[in-house]
Amino acid sequence: EGGRGGPTVSDSEISSSIKDAFKKDPELAAANITVTVEKGVVSLSGSTPNVQAYLRAGSVARNVSGVRPPVNVSNLQYPR
């Protein structure tokens, strides 16, 4: 359970934590990002204003407690 010996965090708790972390970042707060969590695996979809925000969204999500790698950002868009 938990894989790393820590307490098991529910998918809804992980989702809330990621959304809260995004709200603290001005660019990510303004971005239209949908967070989906299934058994600790996070998928981000939607759009970010630029590639920096896109990369930061993935790294912010990876740093949230309970998240299992990899964070799936294949459906997250940024202007190319």
mmCIF file of N, CA and C in Angstrom, residues 4 8 14 29 36 39 44 49 61 66 70 73 80:
data_model
loop_
_atom_site.group_PDB
_atom_site.id
_atom_site.type_symbol
_atom_site.label_atom_id
_atom_site.label_comp_id
_atom_site.label_asym_id
_atom_site.label_seq_id
_atom_site.Cartn_x
_atom_site.Cartn_y
_atom_site.Cartn_z
ATOM 1 N N ARG A 4 5.571 3.578 -1.181
ATOM 2 C CA ARG A 4 6.776 4.132 -0.577
ATOM 3 C C ARG A 4 6.680 4.141 0.938
ATOM 4 N N THR A 8 -1.535 6.265 2.342
ATOM 5 C CA THR A 8 -2.185 6.276 1.040
ATOM 6 C C THR A 8 -3.031 7.538 0.925
ATOM 7 N N ILE A 14 -5.433 14.035 -3.946
ATOM 8 C CA ILE A 14 -4.353 14.380 -4.877
ATOM 9 C C ILE A 14 -4.833 15.461 -5.839
ATOM 10 N N ALA A 29 -2.765 29.375 -12.613
ATOM 11 C CA ALA A 29 -4.108 29.711 -12.124
ATOM 12 C C ALA A 29 -4.962 30.232 -13.273
ATOM 13 N N THR A 36 -7.062 14.970 -13.819
ATOM 14 C CA THR A 36 -7.728 13.685 -13.626
ATOM 15 C C THR A 36 -6.764 12.775 -12.876
ATOM 16 N N LYS A 39 -6.059 6.101 -9.364
ATOM 17 C CA LYS A 39 -5.121 5.274 -8.592
ATOM 18 C C LYS A 39 -3.763 5.949 -8.440
ATOM 19 N N LEU A 44 -3.088 15.434 -17.008
ATOM 20 C CA LEU A 44 -3.444 16.842 -17.158
ATOM 21 C C LEU A 44 -3.904 17.067 -18.584
ATOM 22 N N PRO A 49 -0.709 28.888 -21.295
ATOM 23 C CA PRO A 49 -0.382 30.027 -22.143
ATOM 24 C C PRO A 49 0.941 29.902 -22.893
ATOM 25 N N ALA A 61 2.659 19.086 -10.569
ATOM 26 C CA ALA A 61 1.841 17.894 -10.317
ATOM 27 C C ALA A 61 2.695 16.745 -9.783
ATOM 28 N N GLY A 66 1.653 11.730 -2.940
ATOM 29 C CA GLY A 66 0.755 10.659 -3.342
ATOM 30 C C GLY A 66 0.729 10.401 -4.839
ATOM 31 N N PRO A 70 4.365 8.039 -14.188
ATOM 32 C CA PRO A 70 4.590 9.374 -14.751
ATOM 33 C C PRO A 70 3.319 10.202 -14.746
ATOM 34 N N VAL A 73 0.952 14.276 -19.541
ATOM 35 C CA VAL A 73 0.635 15.620 -20.039
ATOM 36 C C VAL A 73 0.378 15.618 -21.554
ATOM 37 N N ARG A 80 2.311 26.582 -30.022
ATOM 38 C CA ARG A 80 3.583 26.172 -30.627
ATOM 39 C C ARG A 80 3.993 27.169 -31.686
#
